[in-house]
PDB file of C-alpha atoms in Angstrom:
ATOM      1  CA  UNK L 138      28.226  38.298   0.676  1.00 80.00           C
ATOM      2  CA  UNK L 139      30.655  41.041   1.658  1.00 87.00           C
ATOM      3  CA  UNK L 140      32.909  40.827   4.710  1.00 95.00           C
ATOM      4  CA  UNK L 141      32.952  44.058   6.701  1.00 97.00           C
ATOM      5  CA  UNK L 142      36.288  45.376   7.952  1.00 97.00           C
ATOM      6  CA  UNK L 143      36.065  47.289  11.231  1.00 98.00           C
ATOM      7  CA  UNK L 144      38.637  49.613  12.772  1.00 95.00           C
ATOM      8  CA  UNK L 145      37.536  49.582  16.407  1.00 95.00           C
ATOM      9  CA  UNK L 146      39.360  52.649  17.661  1.00 92.00           C
ATOM     10  CA  UNK L 147      39.858  54.250  21.046  1.00 91.00           C
ATOM     11  CA  UNK L 148      38.394  57.580  19.949  1.00 90.00           C
ATOM     12  CA  UNK L 149      36.621  56.813  16.667  1.00 94.00           C
ATOM     13  CA  UNK L 150      35.622  53.657  14.800  1.00 96.00           C
ATOM     14  CA  UNK L 151      34.675  52.972  11.203  1.00 95.00           C
ATOM     15  CA  UNK L 152      33.818  50.240   8.744  1.00 97.00           C
ATOM     16  CA  UNK L 153      34.959  49.472   5.203  1.00 96.00           C
ATOM     17  CA  UNK L 154      34.259  46.859   2.558  1.00 95.00           C
ATOM     18  CA  UNK L 155      36.165  45.627  -0.488  1.00 89.00           C
ATOM     19  CA  UNK L 156      33.879  45.246  -3.501  1.00 87.00           C
ATOM     20  CA  UNK L 157      33.985  45.908  -7.221  1.00 85.00           C
ATOM     21  CA  UNK L 158      37.768  45.950  -7.062  1.00 81.00           C
ATOM     22  CA  UNK L 159      38.081  48.790  -4.590  1.00 84.00           C
ATOM     23  CA  UNK L 160      37.781  49.659  -0.917  1.00 87.00           C
ATOM     24  CA  UNK L 161      34.708  51.600   0.170  1.00 93.00           C
ATOM     25  CA  UNK L 162      34.480  53.382   3.501  1.00 95.00           C
ATOM     26  CA  UNK L 163      31.027  52.999   5.029  1.00 96.00           C
ATOM     27  CA  UNK L 164      29.284  56.229   6.065  1.00 97.00           C
ATOM     28  CA  UNK L 165      27.255  56.051   9.258  1.00 96.00           C
ATOM     29  CA  UNK L 166      23.659  57.212   9.615  1.00 93.00           C
ATOM     30  CA  UNK L 167      24.850  60.815   9.942  1.00 94.00           C
ATOM     31  CA  UNK L 168      26.870  60.683   6.727  1.00 95.00           C
ATOM     32  CA  UNK L 169      30.240  60.626   8.480  1.00 96.00           C
ATOM     33  CA  UNK L 170      32.873  57.920   8.034  1.00 96.00           C
ATOM     34  CA  UNK L 171      33.974  58.223  11.669  1.00 95.00           C
ATOM     35  CA  UNK L 172      31.745  57.031  14.501  1.00 97.00           C
ATOM     36  CA  UNK L 173      32.821  58.273  17.946  1.00 96.00           C
ATOM     37  CA  UNK L 174      33.700  55.319  20.195  1.00 97.00           C
ATOM     38  CA  UNK L 175      31.295  56.483  22.870  1.00 97.00           C
ATOM     39  CA  UNK L 176      28.394  54.641  24.534  1.00 98.00           C
ATOM     40  CA  UNK L 177      25.682  56.137  26.726  1.00 98.00           C
ATOM     41  CA  UNK L 178      22.637  54.779  28.574  1.00 98.00           C
ATOM     42  CA  UNK L 179      19.537  56.993  28.477  1.00 96.00           C
ATOM     43  CA  UNK L 180      16.962  57.620  31.180  1.00 95.00           C
ATOM     44  CA  UNK L 181      14.696  54.849  29.866  1.00 95.00           C
ATOM     45  CA  UNK L 182      17.561  52.332  29.909  1.00 95.00           C
ATOM     46  CA  UNK L 183      18.210  52.236  26.171  1.00 96.00           C
ATOM     47  CA  UNK L 184      21.750  52.346  24.786  1.00 97.00           C
ATOM     48  CA  UNK L 185      22.944  54.949  22.276  1.00 98.00           C
ATOM     49  CA  UNK L 186      26.299  55.079  20.528  1.00 98.00           C
ATOM     50  CA  UNK L 187      28.432  57.339  18.351  1.00 97.00           C
ATOM     51  CA  UNK L 188      27.704  61.013  17.891  1.00 96.00           C
ATOM     52  CA  UNK L 189      24.521  61.004  19.975  1.00 96.00           C
ATOM     53  CA  UNK L 190      26.389  59.396  22.859  1.00 97.00           C
ATOM     54  CA  UNK L 191      29.257  61.870  22.485  1.00 95.00           C
ATOM     55  CA  UNK L 192      26.835  64.772  22.827  1.00 94.00           C
ATOM     56  CA  UNK L 193      25.552  63.209  26.048  1.00 95.00           C
ATOM     57  CA  UNK L 194      29.060  63.506  27.496  1.00 92.00           C
ATOM     58  CA  UNK L 195      28.097  67.106  28.235  1.00 90.00           C
ATOM     59  CA  UNK L 196      24.612  66.536  29.608  1.00 91.00           C
ATOM     60  CA  UNK L 197      25.011  63.056  31.152  1.00 94.00           C
ATOM     61  CA  UNK L 198      28.741  62.468  31.782  1.00 91.00           C
ATOM     62  CA  UNK L 199      28.101  59.850  34.508  1.00 93.00           C
ATOM     63  CA  UNK L 200      25.989  57.723  32.146  1.00 97.00           C
ATOM     64  CA  UNK L 201      28.437  57.891  29.228  1.00 97.00           C
ATOM     65  CA  UNK L 202      31.672  55.973  28.589  1.00 97.00           C
ATOM     66  CA  UNK L 203      34.570  56.634  26.214  1.00 93.00           C
ATOM     67  CA  UNK L 204      38.153  55.386  25.658  1.00 91.00           C
ATOM     68  CA  UNK L 205      37.125  51.965  27.005  1.00 95.00           C
ATOM     69  CA  UNK L 206      39.301  50.220  24.410  1.00 93.00           C
ATOM     70  CA  UNK L 207      42.233  50.930  26.736  1.00 90.00           C
ATOM     71  CA  UNK L 208      40.704  48.447  29.204  1.00 93.00           C
ATOM     72  CA  UNK L 209      39.719  45.766  26.695  1.00 95.00           C
ATOM     73  CA  UNK L 210      40.171  42.309  28.169  1.00 95.00           C
ATOM     74  CA  UNK L 211      40.239  43.578  31.756  1.00 96.00           C
ATOM     75  CA  UNK L 212      37.640  43.350  34.522  1.00 95.00           C
ATOM     76  CA  UNK L 213      37.144  47.122  34.513  1.00 97.00           C
ATOM     77  CA  UNK L 214      33.471  47.893  35.172  1.00 97.00           C
ATOM     78  CA  UNK L 215      31.542  50.834  33.721  1.00 98.00           C
ATOM     79  CA  UNK L 216      28.412  51.869  35.607  1.00 97.00           C
ATOM     80  CA  UNK L 217      26.053  53.625  33.217  1.00 97.00           C
ATOM     81  CA  UNK L 218      22.426  54.361  33.955  1.00 94.00           C
ATOM     82  CA  UNK L 219      22.308  51.892  36.820  1.00 94.00           C
ATOM     83  CA  UNK L 220      23.747  49.082  34.668  1.00 95.00           C
ATOM     84  CA  UNK L 221      27.247  47.590  34.690  1.00 97.00           C
ATOM     85  CA  UNK L 222      29.238  46.865  31.542  1.00 98.00           C
ATOM     86  CA  UNK L 223      32.608  45.363  30.660  1.00 98.00           C
ATOM     87  CA  UNK L 224      34.741  47.027  27.928  1.00 98.00           C
ATOM     88  CA  UNK L 225      33.918  44.287  25.396  1.00 97.00           C
ATOM     89  CA  UNK L 226      30.202  44.775  26.040  1.00 98.00           C
ATOM     90  CA  UNK L 227      30.506  48.489  25.293  1.00 98.00           C
ATOM     91  CA  UNK L 228      32.573  47.637  22.213  1.00 98.00           C
ATOM     92  CA  UNK L 229      29.836  45.216  21.165  1.00 98.00           C
ATOM     93  CA  UNK L 230      27.361  48.098  21.029  1.00 98.00           C
ATOM     94  CA  UNK L 231      29.772  49.973  18.722  1.00 98.00           C
ATOM     95  CA  UNK L 232      30.281  46.971  16.444  1.00 98.00           C
ATOM     96  CA  UNK L 233      26.514  46.515  16.242  1.00 98.00           C
ATOM     97  CA  UNK L 234      26.021  50.169  15.233  1.00 98.00           C
ATOM     98  CA  UNK L 235      28.699  49.959  12.525  1.00 98.00           C
ATOM     99  CA  UNK L 236      27.234  46.707  11.180  1.00 98.00           C
ATOM    100  CA  UNK L 237      23.727  48.183  11.077  1.00 97.00           C
ATOM    101  CA  UNK L 238      24.992  51.259   9.214  1.00 97.00           C
ATOM    102  CA  UNK L 239      26.782  48.980   6.733  1.00 97.00           C
ATOM    103  CA  UNK L 240      23.614  46.928   6.154  1.00 96.00           C
ATOM    104  CA  UNK L 241      21.671  50.104   5.452  1.00 95.00           C
ATOM    105  CA  UNK L 242      24.350  51.493   3.127  1.00 95.00           C
ATOM    106  CA  UNK L 243      25.005  48.288   1.194  1.00 94.00           C
ATOM    107  CA  UNK L 244      21.472  46.934   1.155  1.00 94.00           C
ATOM    108  CA  UNK L 245      22.555  43.445   2.206  1.00 93.00           C
ATOM    109  CA  UNK L 246      23.111  41.337   5.287  1.00 95.00           C
ATOM    110  CA  UNK L 247      26.443  41.407   7.092  1.00 96.00           C
ATOM    111  CA  UNK L 248      27.350  38.190   8.860  1.00 96.00           C
ATOM    112  CA  UNK L 249      31.156  38.182   8.845  1.00 97.00           C
ATOM    113  CA  UNK L 250      33.573  40.883   9.985  1.00 98.00           C
ATOM    114  CA  UNK L 251      37.306  41.384  10.350  1.00 97.00           C
ATOM    115  CA  UNK L 252      38.393  43.611  13.230  1.00 98.00           C
ATOM    116  CA  UNK L 253      41.786  45.299  13.487  1.00 94.00           C
ATOM    117  CA  UNK L 254      43.560  45.519  16.847  1.00 92.00           C
ATOM    118  CA  UNK L 255      46.896  46.934  18.053  1.00 87.00           C
ATOM    119  CA  UNK L 256      49.813  44.570  17.493  1.00 84.00           C
ATOM    120  CA  UNK L 257      50.573  44.591  21.227  1.00 83.00           C
ATOM    121  CA  UNK L 258      47.115  43.206  22.138  1.00 89.00           C
ATOM    122  CA  UNK L 259      47.596  39.953  24.047  1.00 92.00           C
ATOM    123  CA  UNK L 260      45.374  36.879  23.805  1.00 95.00           C
ATOM    124  CA  UNK L 261      42.909  38.035  26.451  1.00 97.00           C
ATOM    125  CA  UNK L 262      42.408  41.355  24.659  1.00 96.00           C
ATOM    126  CA  UNK L 263      41.942  39.603  21.308  1.00 96.00           C
ATOM    127  CA  UNK L 264      39.438  37.175  22.810  1.00 97.00           C
ATOM    128  CA  UNK L 265      37.543  40.123  24.311  1.00 97.00           C
ATOM    129  CA  UNK L 266      37.478  41.782  20.872  1.00 97.00           C
ATOM    130  CA  UNK L 267      36.049  38.602  19.339  1.00 97.00           C
ATOM    131  CA  UNK L 268      33.442  38.522  22.083  1.00 98.00           C
ATOM    132  CA  UNK L 269      32.463  42.105  21.221  1.00 98.00           C
ATOM    133  CA  UNK L 270      31.701  40.885  17.707  1.00 98.00           C
ATOM    134  CA  UNK L 271      29.734  37.929  19.012  1.00 97.00           C
ATOM    135  CA  UNK L 272      27.696  40.221  21.265  1.00 98.00           C
ATOM    136  CA  UNK L 273      26.901  42.276  18.159  1.00 98.00           C
ATOM    137  CA  UNK L 274      25.606  39.149  16.435  1.00 97.00           C
ATOM    138  CA  UNK L 275      28.345  38.762  13.826  1.00 98.00           C
ATOM    139  CA  UNK L 276      31.087  36.229  13.197  1.00 97.00           C
ATOM    140  CA  UNK L 277      34.596  37.583  13.624  1.00 97.00           C
ATOM    141  CA  UNK L 278      36.442  35.725  10.889  1.00 97.00           C
ATOM    142  CA  UNK L 279      39.784  37.235  11.727  1.00 95.00           C
ATOM    143  CA  UNK L 280      41.569  39.600  14.071  1.00 96.00           C
ATOM    144  CA  UNK L 281      44.235  41.478  12.112  1.00 92.00           C
ATOM    145  CA  UNK L 282      47.054  43.613  13.515  1.00 89.00           C
ATOM    146  CA  UNK L 283      46.601  47.298  12.722  1.00 88.00           C
ATOM    147  CA  UNK L 284      50.176  47.836  11.457  1.00 88.00           C
ATOM    148  CA  UNK L 285      49.790  44.813   9.170  1.00 85.00           C
ATOM    149  CA  UNK L 286      46.621  46.333   7.738  1.00 86.00           C
ATOM    150  CA  UNK L 287      48.345  49.691   7.196  1.00 86.00           C
ATOM    151  CA  UNK L 288      51.387  48.122   5.522  1.00 84.00           C
ATOM    152  CA  UNK L 289      49.249  45.918   3.274  1.00 82.00           C
ATOM    153  CA  UNK L 290      47.114  48.878   2.219  1.00 82.00           C
ATOM    154  CA  UNK L 291      50.233  50.823   1.238  1.00 82.00           C
ATOM    155  CA  UNK L 292      51.713  47.777  -0.504  1.00 79.00           C
ATOM    156  CA  UNK L 293      48.610  47.276  -2.633  1.00 76.00           C
ATOM    157  CA  UNK L 294      48.748  50.941  -3.623  1.00 75.00           C
ATOM    158  CA  UNK L 295      52.446  51.005  -4.552  1.00 73.00           C
ATOM    159  CA  UNK L 296      53.449  47.334  -5.097  1.00 73.00           C
ATOM    160  CA  UNK L 297      56.739  48.207  -3.395  1.00 73.00           C
ATOM    161  CA  UNK L 298      58.224  45.465  -1.242  1.00 76.00           C
ATOM    162  CA  UNK L 299      59.920  47.348   1.557  1.00 83.00           C
ATOM    163  CA  UNK L 300      60.425  47.885   5.257  1.00 90.00           C
ATOM    164  CA  UNK L 301      57.739  50.048   6.827  1.00 90.00           C
ATOM    165  CA  UNK L 302      57.711  51.958  10.069  1.00 95.00           C
ATOM    166  CA  UNK L 303      54.061  52.280  11.017  1.00 94.00           C
ATOM    167  CA  UNK L 304      53.628  55.223  13.388  1.00 96.00           C
ATOM    168  CA  UNK L 305      50.053  54.756  14.655  1.00 94.00           C
ATOM    169  CA  UNK L 306      49.140  57.664  16.918  1.00 95.00           C
ATOM    170  CA  UNK L 307      45.473  57.600  17.820  1.00 90.00           C
ATOM    171  CA  UNK L 308      43.271  59.058  20.492  1.00 87.00           C
ATOM    172  CA  UNK L 309      44.409  56.816  23.301  1.00 85.00           C
ATOM    173  CA  UNK L 310      47.646  55.082  22.388  1.00 87.00           C
ATOM    174  CA  UNK L 311      50.849  55.293  20.367  1.00 92.00           C
ATOM    175  CA  UNK L 312      51.861  52.120  18.515  1.00 92.00           C
ATOM    176  CA  UNK L 313      55.117  51.900  16.576  1.00 95.00           C
ATOM    177  CA  UNK L 314      55.785  48.840  14.430  1.00 93.00           C
ATOM    178  CA  UNK L 315      58.525  47.784  12.012  1.00 95.00           C
ATOM    179  CA  UNK L 316      56.854  45.773   9.257  1.00 91.00           C
ATOM    180  CA  UNK L 317      58.375  43.866   6.344  1.00 90.00           C
ATOM    181  CA  UNK L 318      55.878  43.567   3.499  1.00 82.00           C
ATOM    182  CA  UNK L 319      56.563  41.289   0.515  1.00 79.00           C
ATOM    183  CA  UNK L 320      54.385  39.371  -1.945  1.00 75.00           C
ATOM    184  CA  UNK L 321      51.221  40.186   0.098  1.00 69.00           C
ATOM    185  CA  UNK L 322      52.888  38.657   3.158  1.00 80.00           C
ATOM    186  CA  UNK L 323      53.438  40.705   6.293  1.00 82.00           C
ATOM    187  CA  UNK L 324      56.099  40.114   8.920  1.00 88.00           C
ATOM    188  CA  UNK L 325      56.069  42.326  12.024  1.00 89.00           C
ATOM    189  CA  UNK L 326      59.707  42.601  13.058  1.00 94.00           C
ATOM    190  CA  UNK L 327      59.255  44.746  16.158  1.00 93.00           C
ATOM    191  CA  UNK L 328      56.534  46.441  18.161  1.00 92.00           C
ATOM    192  CA  UNK L 329      56.784  49.274  20.644  1.00 93.00           C
ATOM    193  CA  UNK L 330      54.571  52.050  21.891  1.00 90.00           C
ATOM    194  CA  UNK L 331      52.974  53.879  24.772  1.00 90.00           C
ATOM    195  CA  UNK L 332      49.572  52.679  25.945  1.00 82.00           C
ATOM    196  CA  UNK L 333      49.004  55.919  27.834  1.00 86.00           C
ATOM    197  CA  UNK L 334      49.832  58.498  25.188  1.00 93.00           C
ATOM    198  CA  UNK L 335      47.400  59.746  22.557  1.00 93.00           C
ATOM    199  CA  UNK L 336      45.233  62.561  21.294  1.00 94.00           C
ATOM    200  CA  UNK L 337      43.292  62.565  24.567  1.00 92.00           C
ATOM    201  CA  UNK L 338      46.446  63.786  26.317  1.00 96.00           C
ATOM    202  CA  UNK L 339      46.758  66.699  23.897  1.00 98.00           C
ATOM    203  CA  UNK L 340      43.108  67.542  24.593  1.00 97.00           C
ATOM    204  CA  UNK L 341      43.813  67.455  28.317  1.00 97.00           C
ATOM    205  CA  UNK L 342      46.736  69.891  27.966  1.00 98.00           C
ATOM    206  CA  UNK L 343      44.519  72.371  26.137  1.00 98.00           C
ATOM    207  CA  UNK L 344      41.725  71.821  28.661  1.00 98.00           C
ATOM    208  CA  UNK L 345      44.025  72.578  31.598  1.00 98.00           C
ATOM    209  CA  UNK L 346      45.298  75.703  29.838  1.00 98.00           C
ATOM    210  CA  UNK L 347      41.759  76.969  29.175  1.00 98.00           C
ATOM    211  CA  UNK L 348      40.709  76.297  32.772  1.00 98.00           C
ATOM    212  CA  UNK L 349      43.725  78.188  34.101  1.00 97.00           C
ATOM    213  CA  UNK L 350      43.142  81.168  31.801  1.00 97.00           C
ATOM    214  CA  UNK L 351      39.458  81.300  32.739  1.00 97.00           C
ATOM    215  CA  UNK L 352      40.260  81.139  36.464  1.00 96.00           C
ATOM    216  CA  UNK L 353      42.822  83.935  36.071  1.00 97.00           C
ATOM    217  CA  UNK L 354      40.262  86.084  34.254  1.00 95.00           C
ATOM    218  CA  UNK L 355      37.249  85.417  36.483  1.00 95.00           C
ATOM    219  CA  UNK L 356      38.413  83.709  39.671  1.00 95.00           C
ATOM    220  CA  UNK L 357      36.020  80.826  38.970  1.00 95.00           C
ATOM    221  CA  UNK L 358      37.167  77.175  39.021  1.00 95.00           C
ATOM    222  CA  UNK L 359      35.244  75.270  36.347  1.00 96.00           C
ATOM    223  CA  UNK L 360      36.693  71.930  37.521  1.00 93.00           C
ATOM    224  CA  UNK L 361      33.866  71.706  40.070  1.00 88.00           C
ATOM    225  CA  UNK L 362      31.148  71.773  37.390  1.00 92.00           C
ATOM    226  CA  UNK L 363      31.013  68.453  35.488  1.00 89.00           C
ATOM    227  CA  UNK L 364      28.885  69.820  32.647  1.00 91.00           C
ATOM    228  CA  UNK L 365      31.040  72.929  32.169  1.00 95.00           C
ATOM    229  CA  UNK L 366      34.191  70.814  32.324  1.00 94.00           C
ATOM    230  CA  UNK L 367      32.947  68.533  29.557  1.00 92.00           C
ATOM    231  CA  UNK L 368      32.079  71.557  27.397  1.00 95.00           C
ATOM    232  CA  UNK L 369      35.651  72.776  27.807  1.00 97.00           C
ATOM    233  CA  UNK L 370      37.038  69.324  26.922  1.00 95.00           C
ATOM    234  CA  UNK L 371      35.040  69.171  23.726  1.00 94.00           C
ATOM    235  CA  UNK L 372      36.111  72.709  22.824  1.00 97.00           C
ATOM    236  CA  UNK L 373      39.724  71.687  23.480  1.00 98.00           C
ATOM    237  CA  UNK L 374      39.399  68.736  21.106  1.00 96.00           C
ATOM    238  CA  UNK L 375      37.944  70.989  18.412  1.00 97.00           C
ATOM    239  CA  UNK L 376      40.705  73.571  18.939  1.00 98.00           C
ATOM    240  CA  UNK L 377      43.339  70.853  18.515  1.00 98.00           C
ATOM    241  CA  UNK L 378      41.787  69.811  15.202  1.00 96.00           C
ATOM    242  CA  UNK L 379      41.588  73.394  13.935  1.00 98.00           C
ATOM    243  CA  UNK L 380      45.242  74.036  14.815  1.00 98.00           C
ATOM    244  CA  UNK L 381      46.276  71.233  12.455  1.00 97.00           C
ATOM    245  CA  UNK L 382      45.521  73.585   9.559  1.00 97.00           C
ATOM    246  CA  UNK L 383      45.274  77.041  11.146  1.00 98.00           C
ATOM    247  CA  UNK L 384      47.883  78.988  13.087  1.00 98.00           C
ATOM    248  CA  UNK L 385      45.361  80.158  15.693  1.00 98.00           C
ATOM    249  CA  UNK L 386      41.837  79.405  16.864  1.00 98.00           C
ATOM    250  CA  UNK L 387      39.224  81.011  19.085  1.00 98.00           C
ATOM    251  CA  UNK L 388      37.590  79.069  21.932  1.00 98.00           C
ATOM    252  CA  UNK L 389      34.250  80.729  22.645  1.00 98.00           C
ATOM    253  CA  UNK L 390      31.927  79.144  25.221  1.00 97.00           C
ATOM    254  CA  UNK L 391      29.066  81.446  26.231  1.00 97.00           C
ATOM    255  CA  UNK L 392      27.325  81.081  29.601  1.00 97.00           C
ATOM    256  CA  UNK L 393      29.928  78.621  30.873  1.00 97.00           C
ATOM    257  CA  UNK L 394      29.466  79.724  34.489  1.00 95.00           C
ATOM    258  CA  UNK L 395      27.596  82.097  36.772  1.00 92.00           C
ATOM    259  CA  UNK L 396      29.444  84.865  38.547  1.00 89.00           C
ATOM    260  CA  UNK L 397      28.359  87.331  41.222  1.00 88.00           C
ATOM    261  CA  UNK L 398      27.625  89.917  38.518  1.00 89.00           C
ATOM    262  CA  UNK L 399      25.899  87.527  36.113  1.00 93.00           C
ATOM    263  CA  UNK L 400      26.755  84.957  33.433  1.00 96.00           C
ATOM    264  CA  UNK L 401      30.401  84.333  32.556  1.00 96.00           C
ATOM    265  CA  UNK L 402      31.702  83.446  29.082  1.00 97.00           C
ATOM    266  CA  UNK L 403      34.941  81.821  27.976  1.00 97.00           C
ATOM    267  CA  UNK L 404      36.657  83.596  25.110  1.00 97.00           C
ATOM    268  CA  UNK L 405      40.289  82.521  24.652  1.00 97.00           C
ATOM    269  CA  UNK L 406      42.613  82.720  21.647  1.00 98.00           C
ATOM    270  CA  UNK L 407      44.966  79.758  21.276  1.00 98.00           C
ATOM    271  CA  UNK L 408      47.832  79.863  18.782  1.00 98.00           C
ATOM    272  CA  UNK L 409      49.610  76.878  17.298  1.00 98.00           C
ATOM    273  CA  UNK L 410      52.833  78.095  18.917  1.00 98.00           C
ATOM    274  CA  UNK L 411      51.142  78.005  22.348  1.00 98.00           C
ATOM    275  CA  UNK L 412      49.707  74.568  21.594  1.00 98.00           C
ATOM    276  CA  UNK L 413      53.158  73.282  20.631  1.00 98.00           C
ATOM    277  CA  UNK L 414      54.605  74.704  23.846  1.00 98.00           C
ATOM    278  CA  UNK L 415      51.888  73.116  25.975  1.00 98.00           C
ATOM    279  CA  UNK L 416      52.384  69.698  24.390  1.00 98.00           C
ATOM    280  CA  UNK L 417      56.113  69.544  23.677  1.00 98.00           C
ATOM    281  CA  UNK L 418      56.590  66.983  26.466  1.00 98.00           C
ATOM    282  CA  UNK L 419      54.044  64.710  24.777  1.00 98.00           C
ATOM    283  CA  UNK L 420      55.795  65.052  21.416  1.00 97.00           C
ATOM    284  CA  UNK L 421      59.124  64.161  22.989  1.00 97.00           C
ATOM    285  CA  UNK L 422      57.633  61.012  24.525  1.00 97.00           C
ATOM    286  CA  UNK L 423      57.139  59.584  21.025  1.00 97.00           C
ATOM    287  CA  UNK L 424      60.909  59.345  20.494  1.00 97.00           C
ATOM    288  CA  UNK L 425      61.463  56.428  22.855  1.00 97.00           C
ATOM    289  CA  UNK L 426      59.007  53.986  21.231  1.00 96.00           C
ATOM    290  CA  UNK L 427      60.376  54.754  17.743  1.00 97.00           C
ATOM    291  CA  UNK L 428      63.964  54.177  18.801  1.00 97.00           C
ATOM    292  CA  UNK L 429      62.979  51.066  20.736  1.00 97.00           C
ATOM    293  CA  UNK L 430      61.221  49.560  17.690  1.00 96.00           C
ATOM    294  CA  UNK L 431      64.228  50.278  15.461  1.00 97.00           C
ATOM    295  CA  UNK L 432      66.622  48.767  17.994  1.00 97.00           C
ATOM    296  CA  UNK L 433      64.485  45.644  18.481  1.00 97.00           C
ATOM    297  CA  UNK L 434      64.273  45.147  14.713  1.00 96.00           C
ATOM    298  CA  UNK L 435      68.039  45.632  14.443  1.00 97.00           C
ATOM    299  CA  UNK L 436      67.815  48.250  11.729  1.00 95.00           C
ATOM    300  CA  UNK L 437      68.720  51.901  11.244  1.00 95.00           C
ATOM    301  CA  UNK L 438      66.213  54.555  10.254  1.00 94.00           C
ATOM    302  CA  UNK L 439      68.026  54.889   6.906  1.00 94.00           C
ATOM    303  CA  UNK L 440      67.054  51.302   6.029  1.00 94.00           C
ATOM    304  CA  UNK L 441      63.326  52.088   6.131  1.00 94.00           C
ATOM    305  CA  UNK L 442      61.595  52.222   2.774  1.00 91.00           C
ATOM    306  CA  UNK L 443      58.536  54.065   4.017  1.00 89.00           C
ATOM    307  CA  UNK L 444      57.061  55.652   7.128  1.00 94.00           C
ATOM    308  CA  UNK L 445      53.297  55.385   7.433  1.00 94.00           C
ATOM    309  CA  UNK L 446      51.542  57.936   9.616  1.00 96.00           C
ATOM    310  CA  UNK L 447      48.309  56.423  10.937  1.00 93.00           C
ATOM    311  CA  UNK L 448      45.783  57.843  13.370  1.00 91.00           C
ATOM    312  CA  UNK L 449      44.245  61.253  13.963  1.00 91.00           C
ATOM    313  CA  UNK L 450      47.059  62.545  16.160  1.00 95.00           C
ATOM    314  CA  UNK L 451      49.514  62.366  13.240  1.00 97.00           C
ATOM    315  CA  UNK L 452      47.631  65.303  11.709  1.00 96.00           C
ATOM    316  CA  UNK L 453      49.274  67.550  14.309  1.00 98.00           C
ATOM    317  CA  UNK L 454      52.057  69.428  12.449  1.00 98.00           C
ATOM    318  CA  UNK L 455      54.474  69.176  15.388  1.00 98.00           C
ATOM    319  CA  UNK L 456      54.054  65.386  15.411  1.00 98.00           C
ATOM    320  CA  UNK L 457      54.799  65.182  11.680  1.00 97.00           C
ATOM    321  CA  UNK L 458      57.888  67.374  12.069  1.00 97.00           C
ATOM    322  CA  UNK L 459      59.143  65.312  14.991  1.00 97.00           C
ATOM    323  CA  UNK L 460      58.770  62.040  13.096  1.00 95.00           C
ATOM    324  CA  UNK L 461      60.704  63.514  10.156  1.00 93.00           C
TER     325      UNK L 461
END
């Protein structure tokens, strides 16, 4: 019976399995490998996860939760649809969805899982992650550090024993680790990072820019409309993704507000140069954790054998250039 590996991410989660001598990513019920780490409670009290929940961020923002991994292991309460949840309970719903998708895809039962967590997670956060698995009805055989998983994956591909710098820049956090990988053994020499820096912050910079431009054009403040604000946030996230490969993108949101003369539409062009200017302070904040990890490990950058870029935010060209 296969053991399911789960990357329980701040922004997106996914599952994978090792069988027939290779790793297979598990597609979810919508055919995508990535499942948004979002949970929502509907009007009838049922819980939905993933893409459906993410869409409800626009229509039912007060009944929908996201980025709750940041509070894993804490007593933070989420009030959704008249019910109260802890972060591990919301994570349990995600684990359950990923397990169910894996069962459907593989045509067999899934009883055991391995879940990856940031290297900086303390015992309480790791226990909460195990509880999320238990709530989903599976046995968490092991909690593995994310940089260890990344280094091992690269090692198995190349068979090169070397020092890795794992630059893991996801939706909610930046984790920098110095990892020594040899003979399938992993030794984490140093860990640094920023628990409050991630792709969400880049989205917020774009969102603020779009709101300012719209207010300058129309005199209307969209911040007061929760549904309109969430539409802008999702458009900002999409614009960020498009600017990873394109030099400009168009943000077009029809009927975003009502003015004295009728409906108002958002139509803003955002270039990569503008995006880089808006987020340069975020890029510069990544320097400290990298230097701190190198200093703690007692090595120079020239001694690194490989730098692994992990996480969706490393797709941003300015991030890649800065790391180089």
